[in-house]
Amino acid sequence: MKYVNIVLQGKGGAGKSFVSLCLSEFLRHKERKLIAIDTDPVNPTLHSYKALNCNLIRMMDNGEIDHRSFDQIIEGILEAEEDSHFVIDTGATTFLPMLKYLDENGVLDLLQDNECEVAIHTVVSGGGAIDATLSCVDKIFKVFPKQKIIIWKNEYSGLAAKNDKPFEELKIFKDNIERIYAVPTLKQRTGSSFNFDIQQMIERRKTFSEAINDEAFGLCLANVSRWFKTMCFHSLKP
């Protein structure tokens, strides 16, 4: 069995690449064979984390998915060693073309027919991005009515709520609750150095593992490490 994690979200700045980083770090900590792929044609953030040895594959051509580049990804998955775990970070600008391509070409069915377990990860962001990110999540549910979905709540800029209702009380959640595999939460932190520590880590393109062992970050990264383990390890199954 091989495992394919596709991270999708059409709202730029929603935290999609940070989710891909968290997922990659989780798999590395569990000593899984990680193969990270960045397909973002505009801002390939995941590829800039050198420790992940992330492959950069540009697959957009005149606003459409270049099937030759995408076939390269699929062939790599099918030919990979057993128990390989893929994390595929997609760009916000590729969101709609990617949904269309995956759907029209039966890509998820192809992978599952070849003993690959597929999970789609997406992001719901709090604050002013709530409506845009929910709209994208709704599109994912409609295009893939039988697919397992992992929804990450990014509350860095505010609670993931609408009209004073938390995400878990919204209609979109209740209507699809049986298909939602997990809801890891990047909780809002105020009044501490936590957000500063995370921002420094992101700006320097350091993984959690690197930052914790880097004297330049200081002892405060221990709190970030504990948060990461609690958030990921309690929300995601091995």
Short mmCIF file of N, CA and C in Angstrom, two decimals, residues 6-134:
data_model
loop_
_atom_site.label_atom_id
_atom_site.label_comp_id
_atom_site.label_asym_id
_atom_site.label_seq_id
_atom_site.Cartn_x
_atom_site.Cartn_y
_atom_site.Cartn_z
N ILE A 6 -3.05 14.81 -0.78
CA ILE A 6 -3.11 15.96 -1.68
C ILE A 6 -3.69 17.15 -0.91
N VAL A 7 -2.95 18.25 -0.87
CA VAL A 7 -3.37 19.43 -0.12
C VAL A 7 -3.93 20.46 -1.10
N LEU A 8 -5.22 20.79 -0.94
CA LEU A 8 -5.94 21.66 -1.88
C LEU A 8 -6.61 22.82 -1.16
N GLN A 9 -6.47 24.00 -1.69
CA GLN A 9 -7.20 25.17 -1.19
C GLN A 9 -6.99 26.30 -2.20
N GLY A 10 -8.09 26.91 -2.64
CA GLY A 10 -8.01 27.94 -3.65
C GLY A 10 -7.77 29.35 -3.14
N LYS A 11 -7.82 29.55 -1.82
CA LYS A 11 -7.60 30.87 -1.23
C LYS A 11 -6.13 31.03 -0.90
N GLY A 12 -5.47 31.96 -1.56
CA GLY A 12 -4.07 32.21 -1.27
C GLY A 12 -3.86 32.70 0.15
N GLY A 13 -2.78 32.27 0.78
CA GLY A 13 -2.46 32.70 2.14
C GLY A 13 -3.28 32.04 3.21
N ALA A 14 -3.97 30.95 2.87
CA ALA A 14 -4.82 30.27 3.86
C ALA A 14 -4.02 29.38 4.81
N GLY A 15 -2.76 29.12 4.47
CA GLY A 15 -1.95 28.26 5.32
C GLY A 15 -1.75 26.87 4.74
N LYS A 16 -2.02 26.73 3.46
CA LYS A 16 -1.95 25.42 2.81
C LYS A 16 -0.53 24.83 2.87
N SER A 17 0.47 25.63 2.56
CA SER A 17 1.84 25.13 2.56
C SER A 17 2.32 24.83 3.98
N PHE A 18 1.82 25.58 4.96
CA PHE A 18 2.17 25.28 6.35
C PHE A 18 1.56 23.94 6.77
N VAL A 19 0.34 23.67 6.30
CA VAL A 19 -0.29 22.38 6.55
C VAL A 19 0.55 21.27 5.92
N SER A 20 1.01 21.49 4.69
CA SER A 20 1.86 20.50 4.02
C SER A 20 3.14 20.26 4.82
N LEU A 21 3.70 21.33 5.38
CA LEU A 21 4.89 21.19 6.22
C LEU A 21 4.58 20.37 7.46
N CYS A 22 3.48 20.69 8.15
CA CYS A 22 3.10 19.95 9.36
C CYS A 22 2.89 18.47 9.04
N LEU A 23 2.21 18.19 7.95
CA LEU A 23 1.96 16.81 7.56
C LEU A 23 3.26 16.08 7.24
N SER A 24 4.15 16.76 6.53
CA SER A 24 5.45 16.16 6.20
C SER A 24 6.26 15.86 7.45
N GLU A 25 6.26 16.79 8.39
CA GLU A 25 6.99 16.60 9.63
C GLU A 25 6.39 15.46 10.46
N PHE A 26 5.08 15.37 10.45
CA PHE A 26 4.40 14.28 11.16
C PHE A 26 4.84 12.93 10.61
N LEU A 27 4.87 12.81 9.30
CA LEU A 27 5.25 11.54 8.67
C LEU A 27 6.73 11.24 8.91
N ARG A 28 7.57 12.26 8.87
CA ARG A 28 9.00 12.04 9.14
C ARG A 28 9.22 11.59 10.58
N HIS A 29 8.48 12.19 11.51
CA HIS A 29 8.62 11.81 12.90
C HIS A 29 8.19 10.36 13.12
N LYS A 30 7.19 9.93 12.36
CA LYS A 30 6.72 8.55 12.47
C LYS A 30 7.59 7.59 11.64
N GLU A 31 8.69 8.13 11.10
CA GLU A 31 9.67 7.36 10.34
C GLU A 31 9.05 6.70 9.11
N ARG A 32 8.12 7.41 8.47
CA ARG A 32 7.57 6.95 7.21
C ARG A 32 8.48 7.41 6.06
N LYS A 33 8.43 6.70 4.96
CA LYS A 33 9.20 7.11 3.78
C LYS A 33 8.44 8.24 3.11
N LEU A 34 8.92 9.45 3.28
CA LEU A 34 8.25 10.65 2.78
C LEU A 34 8.75 11.05 1.41
N ILE A 35 7.81 11.34 0.51
CA ILE A 35 8.13 11.93 -0.78
C ILE A 35 7.26 13.17 -0.92
N ALA A 36 7.88 14.34 -0.76
CA ALA A 36 7.15 15.60 -0.81
C ALA A 36 7.25 16.19 -2.22
N ILE A 37 6.13 16.72 -2.72
CA ILE A 37 6.07 17.29 -4.06
C ILE A 37 5.38 18.65 -3.99
N ASP A 38 5.99 19.65 -4.58
CA ASP A 38 5.40 20.99 -4.65
C ASP A 38 5.05 21.28 -6.10
N THR A 39 3.78 21.60 -6.36
CA THR A 39 3.33 21.89 -7.72
C THR A 39 2.88 23.33 -7.88
N ASP A 40 3.14 24.17 -6.88
CA ASP A 40 2.69 25.57 -6.93
C ASP A 40 3.51 26.34 -7.98
N PRO A 41 2.86 26.84 -9.03
CA PRO A 41 3.61 27.52 -10.09
C PRO A 41 4.01 28.95 -9.72
N VAL A 42 3.42 29.51 -8.67
CA VAL A 42 3.65 30.90 -8.31
C VAL A 42 4.54 31.03 -7.08
N ASN A 43 4.24 30.27 -6.05
CA ASN A 43 4.96 30.39 -4.78
C ASN A 43 5.25 29.00 -4.21
N PRO A 44 6.28 28.33 -4.71
CA PRO A 44 6.58 26.97 -4.27
C PRO A 44 7.25 26.93 -2.89
N THR A 45 6.44 27.22 -1.87
CA THR A 45 6.98 27.35 -0.51
C THR A 45 7.53 26.04 0.02
N LEU A 46 6.80 24.95 -0.14
CA LEU A 46 7.25 23.68 0.42
C LEU A 46 8.60 23.27 -0.15
N HIS A 47 8.82 23.55 -1.41
CA HIS A 47 10.09 23.21 -2.04
C HIS A 47 11.26 23.94 -1.42
N SER A 48 11.00 25.10 -0.80
CA SER A 48 12.08 25.89 -0.22
C SER A 48 12.57 25.34 1.12
N TYR A 49 11.88 24.34 1.67
CA TYR A 49 12.36 23.68 2.90
C TYR A 49 13.33 22.58 2.48
N LYS A 50 14.61 22.88 2.49
CA LYS A 50 15.61 21.97 1.96
C LYS A 50 15.64 20.63 2.69
N ALA A 51 15.32 20.64 3.97
CA ALA A 51 15.39 19.40 4.74
C ALA A 51 14.39 18.36 4.27
N LEU A 52 13.33 18.80 3.58
CA LEU A 52 12.31 17.87 3.12
C LEU A 52 12.68 17.21 1.79
N ASN A 53 13.73 17.74 1.14
CA ASN A 53 14.14 17.20 -0.16
C ASN A 53 12.93 17.13 -1.09
N CYS A 54 12.19 18.21 -1.15
CA CYS A 54 10.91 18.27 -1.86
C CYS A 54 11.13 18.45 -3.36
N ASN A 55 10.41 17.66 -4.14
CA ASN A 55 10.47 17.75 -5.60
C ASN A 55 9.58 18.89 -6.09
N LEU A 56 10.07 19.69 -7.01
CA LEU A 56 9.29 20.76 -7.61
C LEU A 56 8.89 20.34 -9.02
N ILE A 57 7.58 20.24 -9.24
CA ILE A 57 7.08 19.86 -10.56
C ILE A 57 6.08 20.92 -11.01
N ARG A 58 6.42 21.63 -12.05
CA ARG A 58 5.54 22.68 -12.59
C ARG A 58 4.61 22.03 -13.62
N MET A 59 3.31 22.11 -13.38
CA MET A 59 2.40 21.35 -14.24
C MET A 59 1.28 22.20 -14.83
N MET A 60 1.45 23.52 -14.86
CA MET A 60 0.46 24.39 -15.50
C MET A 60 0.98 24.85 -16.86
N ASP A 61 0.09 24.84 -17.85
CA ASP A 61 0.44 25.29 -19.19
C ASP A 61 -0.76 26.05 -19.76
N ASN A 62 -0.59 27.38 -19.86
CA ASN A 62 -1.68 28.23 -20.38
C ASN A 62 -2.98 28.06 -19.59
N GLY A 63 -2.83 28.03 -18.28
CA GLY A 63 -4.01 27.97 -17.41
C GLY A 63 -4.62 26.60 -17.26
N GLU A 64 -4.02 25.58 -17.87
CA GLU A 64 -4.54 24.22 -17.76
C GLU A 64 -3.45 23.30 -17.21
N ILE A 65 -3.89 22.16 -16.66
CA ILE A 65 -2.94 21.18 -16.18
C ILE A 65 -2.21 20.53 -17.36
N ASP A 66 -0.90 20.52 -17.32
CA ASP A 66 -0.09 19.86 -18.33
C ASP A 66 -0.10 18.36 -18.02
N HIS A 67 -0.79 17.58 -18.84
CA HIS A 67 -0.97 16.17 -18.52
C HIS A 67 0.36 15.42 -18.47
N ARG A 68 1.36 15.88 -19.23
CA ARG A 68 2.65 15.19 -19.20
C ARG A 68 3.33 15.36 -17.84
N SER A 69 3.25 16.55 -17.28
CA SER A 69 3.83 16.79 -15.96
C SER A 69 3.06 16.03 -14.89
N PHE A 70 1.72 16.03 -15.00
CA PHE A 70 0.92 15.33 -14.01
C PHE A 70 1.14 13.83 -14.11
N ASP A 71 1.27 13.32 -15.33
CA ASP A 71 1.55 11.89 -15.50
C ASP A 71 2.86 11.51 -14.82
N GLN A 72 3.81 12.45 -14.81
CA GLN A 72 5.09 12.20 -14.14
C GLN A 72 4.88 11.94 -12.66
N ILE A 73 3.96 12.70 -12.05
CA ILE A 73 3.65 12.50 -10.63
C ILE A 73 2.99 11.14 -10.42
N ILE A 74 1.98 10.83 -11.24
CA ILE A 74 1.26 9.57 -11.08
C ILE A 74 2.18 8.37 -11.29
N GLU A 75 3.01 8.43 -12.30
CA GLU A 75 3.94 7.33 -12.55
C GLU A 75 4.90 7.15 -11.38
N GLY A 76 5.34 8.28 -10.81
CA GLY A 76 6.23 8.19 -9.65
C GLY A 76 5.56 7.53 -8.46
N ILE A 77 4.27 7.81 -8.28
CA ILE A 77 3.53 7.19 -7.18
C ILE A 77 3.39 5.69 -7.41
N LEU A 78 2.98 5.32 -8.62
CA LEU A 78 2.73 3.90 -8.91
C LEU A 78 4.02 3.07 -8.87
N GLU A 79 5.14 3.71 -9.20
CA GLU A 79 6.42 2.99 -9.22
C GLU A 79 7.17 3.06 -7.89
N ALA A 80 6.64 3.79 -6.94
CA ALA A 80 7.33 3.97 -5.65
C ALA A 80 7.32 2.69 -4.83
N GLU A 81 8.21 2.64 -3.84
CA GLU A 81 8.28 1.50 -2.94
C GLU A 81 7.00 1.40 -2.11
N GLU A 82 6.72 0.20 -1.66
CA GLU A 82 5.58 0.02 -0.77
C GLU A 82 5.77 0.86 0.50
N ASP A 83 4.66 1.30 1.06
CA ASP A 83 4.64 2.11 2.29
C ASP A 83 5.25 3.49 2.11
N SER A 84 5.34 3.94 0.86
CA SER A 84 5.76 5.33 0.62
C SER A 84 4.59 6.26 0.93
N HIS A 85 4.91 7.43 1.48
CA HIS A 85 3.89 8.42 1.82
C HIS A 85 4.18 9.71 1.04
N PHE A 86 3.23 10.10 0.21
CA PHE A 86 3.38 11.30 -0.61
C PHE A 86 2.61 12.46 0.01
N VAL A 87 3.23 13.63 -0.01
CA VAL A 87 2.55 14.88 0.34
C VAL A 87 2.68 15.79 -0.87
N ILE A 88 1.54 16.10 -1.50
CA ILE A 88 1.53 16.91 -2.72
C ILE A 88 0.89 18.25 -2.39
N ASP A 89 1.72 19.30 -2.40
CA ASP A 89 1.24 20.66 -2.12
C ASP A 89 0.91 21.33 -3.44
N THR A 90 -0.33 21.78 -3.57
CA THR A 90 -0.77 22.42 -4.82
C THR A 90 -0.90 23.92 -4.60
N GLY A 91 -0.92 24.68 -5.69
CA GLY A 91 -1.02 26.13 -5.58
C GLY A 91 -2.45 26.61 -5.58
N ALA A 92 -2.68 27.78 -5.00
CA ALA A 92 -4.03 28.37 -5.00
C ALA A 92 -4.50 28.62 -6.42
N THR A 93 -3.59 29.01 -7.30
CA THR A 93 -3.99 29.31 -8.68
C THR A 93 -4.31 28.05 -9.47
N THR A 94 -3.89 26.89 -8.98
CA THR A 94 -4.17 25.63 -9.69
C THR A 94 -5.40 24.93 -9.14
N PHE A 95 -6.07 25.54 -8.16
CA PHE A 95 -7.15 24.85 -7.44
C PHE A 95 -8.25 24.34 -8.38
N LEU A 96 -8.85 25.25 -9.14
CA LEU A 96 -9.95 24.84 -10.02
C LEU A 96 -9.48 23.93 -11.16
N PRO A 97 -8.36 24.26 -11.85
CA PRO A 97 -7.88 23.33 -12.88
C PRO A 97 -7.54 21.95 -12.30
N MET A 98 -7.02 21.92 -11.08
CA MET A 98 -6.67 20.65 -10.46
C MET A 98 -7.91 19.82 -10.15
N LEU A 99 -8.93 20.46 -9.57
CA LEU A 99 -10.18 19.74 -9.31
C LEU A 99 -10.74 19.16 -10.59
N LYS A 100 -10.76 19.97 -11.64
CA LYS A 100 -11.30 19.53 -12.93
C LYS A 100 -10.51 18.35 -13.47
N TYR A 101 -9.20 18.44 -13.41
CA TYR A 101 -8.35 17.38 -13.97
C TYR A 101 -8.50 16.08 -13.18
N LEU A 102 -8.47 16.18 -11.87
CA LEU A 102 -8.62 14.98 -11.02
C LEU A 102 -9.95 14.30 -11.28
N ASP A 103 -11.00 15.11 -11.42
CA ASP A 103 -12.35 14.58 -11.61
C ASP A 103 -12.51 13.97 -13.00
N GLU A 104 -12.20 14.72 -14.04
CA GLU A 104 -12.46 14.26 -15.41
C GLU A 104 -11.60 13.08 -15.82
N ASN A 105 -10.44 12.94 -15.21
CA ASN A 105 -9.54 11.85 -15.58
C ASN A 105 -9.56 10.68 -14.59
N GLY A 106 -10.45 10.75 -13.61
CA GLY A 106 -10.59 9.64 -12.67
C GLY A 106 -9.30 9.31 -11.94
N VAL A 107 -8.52 10.34 -11.60
CA VAL A 107 -7.19 10.11 -11.03
C VAL A 107 -7.27 9.41 -9.67
N LEU A 108 -8.21 9.81 -8.83
CA LEU A 108 -8.28 9.19 -7.50
C LEU A 108 -8.67 7.72 -7.61
N ASP A 109 -9.59 7.41 -8.51
CA ASP A 109 -9.98 6.00 -8.73
C ASP A 109 -8.79 5.20 -9.25
N LEU A 110 -8.02 5.78 -10.16
CA LEU A 110 -6.83 5.11 -10.70
C LEU A 110 -5.85 4.76 -9.58
N LEU A 111 -5.60 5.73 -8.71
CA LEU A 111 -4.67 5.49 -7.60
C LEU A 111 -5.20 4.41 -6.66
N GLN A 112 -6.47 4.49 -6.32
CA GLN A 112 -7.05 3.51 -5.41
C GLN A 112 -7.07 2.12 -6.01
N ASP A 113 -7.29 2.03 -7.33
CA ASP A 113 -7.27 0.73 -8.01
C ASP A 113 -5.87 0.12 -8.02
N ASN A 114 -4.86 0.95 -7.80
CA ASN A 114 -3.47 0.47 -7.77
C ASN A 114 -2.91 0.47 -6.35
N GLU A 115 -3.77 0.17 -5.40
CA GLU A 115 -3.39 -0.01 -3.99
C GLU A 115 -2.74 1.23 -3.40
N CYS A 116 -3.35 2.37 -3.68
CA CYS A 116 -2.93 3.62 -3.06
C CYS A 116 -4.10 4.16 -2.22
N GLU A 117 -3.80 4.51 -0.99
CA GLU A 117 -4.82 5.15 -0.15
C GLU A 117 -4.68 6.66 -0.31
N VAL A 118 -5.78 7.30 -0.70
CA VAL A 118 -5.75 8.73 -1.01
C VAL A 118 -6.51 9.52 0.05
N ALA A 119 -5.91 10.61 0.50
CA ALA A 119 -6.58 11.55 1.41
C ALA A 119 -6.42 12.96 0.86
N ILE A 120 -7.51 13.68 0.85
CA ILE A 120 -7.46 15.09 0.47
C ILE A 120 -7.46 15.94 1.73
N HIS A 121 -6.50 16.84 1.81
CA HIS A 121 -6.39 17.78 2.93
C HIS A 121 -6.77 19.16 2.41
N THR A 122 -7.55 19.89 3.20
CA THR A 122 -7.87 21.26 2.85
C THR A 122 -7.86 22.12 4.11
N VAL A 123 -8.04 23.42 3.94
CA VAL A 123 -7.89 24.36 5.04
C VAL A 123 -9.12 25.26 5.15
N VAL A 124 -9.58 25.44 6.38
CA VAL A 124 -10.57 26.47 6.70
C VAL A 124 -9.86 27.51 7.55
N SER A 125 -9.76 28.74 7.04
CA SER A 125 -9.07 29.80 7.77
C SER A 125 -10.05 30.71 8.47
N GLY A 126 -9.68 31.17 9.66
CA GLY A 126 -10.52 32.09 10.41
C GLY A 126 -10.35 33.52 9.93
N GLY A 127 -11.02 34.42 10.62
CA GLY A 127 -10.92 35.83 10.27
C GLY A 127 -11.61 36.13 8.96
N GLY A 128 -11.03 37.01 8.18
CA GLY A 128 -11.64 37.45 6.93
C GLY A 128 -11.60 36.43 5.82
N ALA A 129 -10.88 35.33 6.01
CA ALA A 129 -10.76 34.32 4.95
C ALA A 129 -11.79 33.20 5.08
N ILE A 130 -12.66 33.28 6.07
CA ILE A 130 -13.56 32.16 6.35
C ILE A 130 -14.46 31.84 5.16
N ASP A 131 -15.08 32.86 4.56
CA ASP A 131 -16.02 32.61 3.46
C ASP A 131 -15.32 32.02 2.24
N ALA A 132 -14.18 32.57 1.87
CA ALA A 132 -13.46 32.09 0.69
C ALA A 132 -12.99 30.66 0.87
N THR A 133 -12.47 30.34 2.06
CA THR A 133 -11.98 28.98 2.28
C THR A 133 -13.13 27.98 2.38
N LEU A 134 -14.24 28.38 2.98
CA LEU A 134 -15.40 27.49 3.04
C LEU A 134 -15.95 27.21 1.64
#
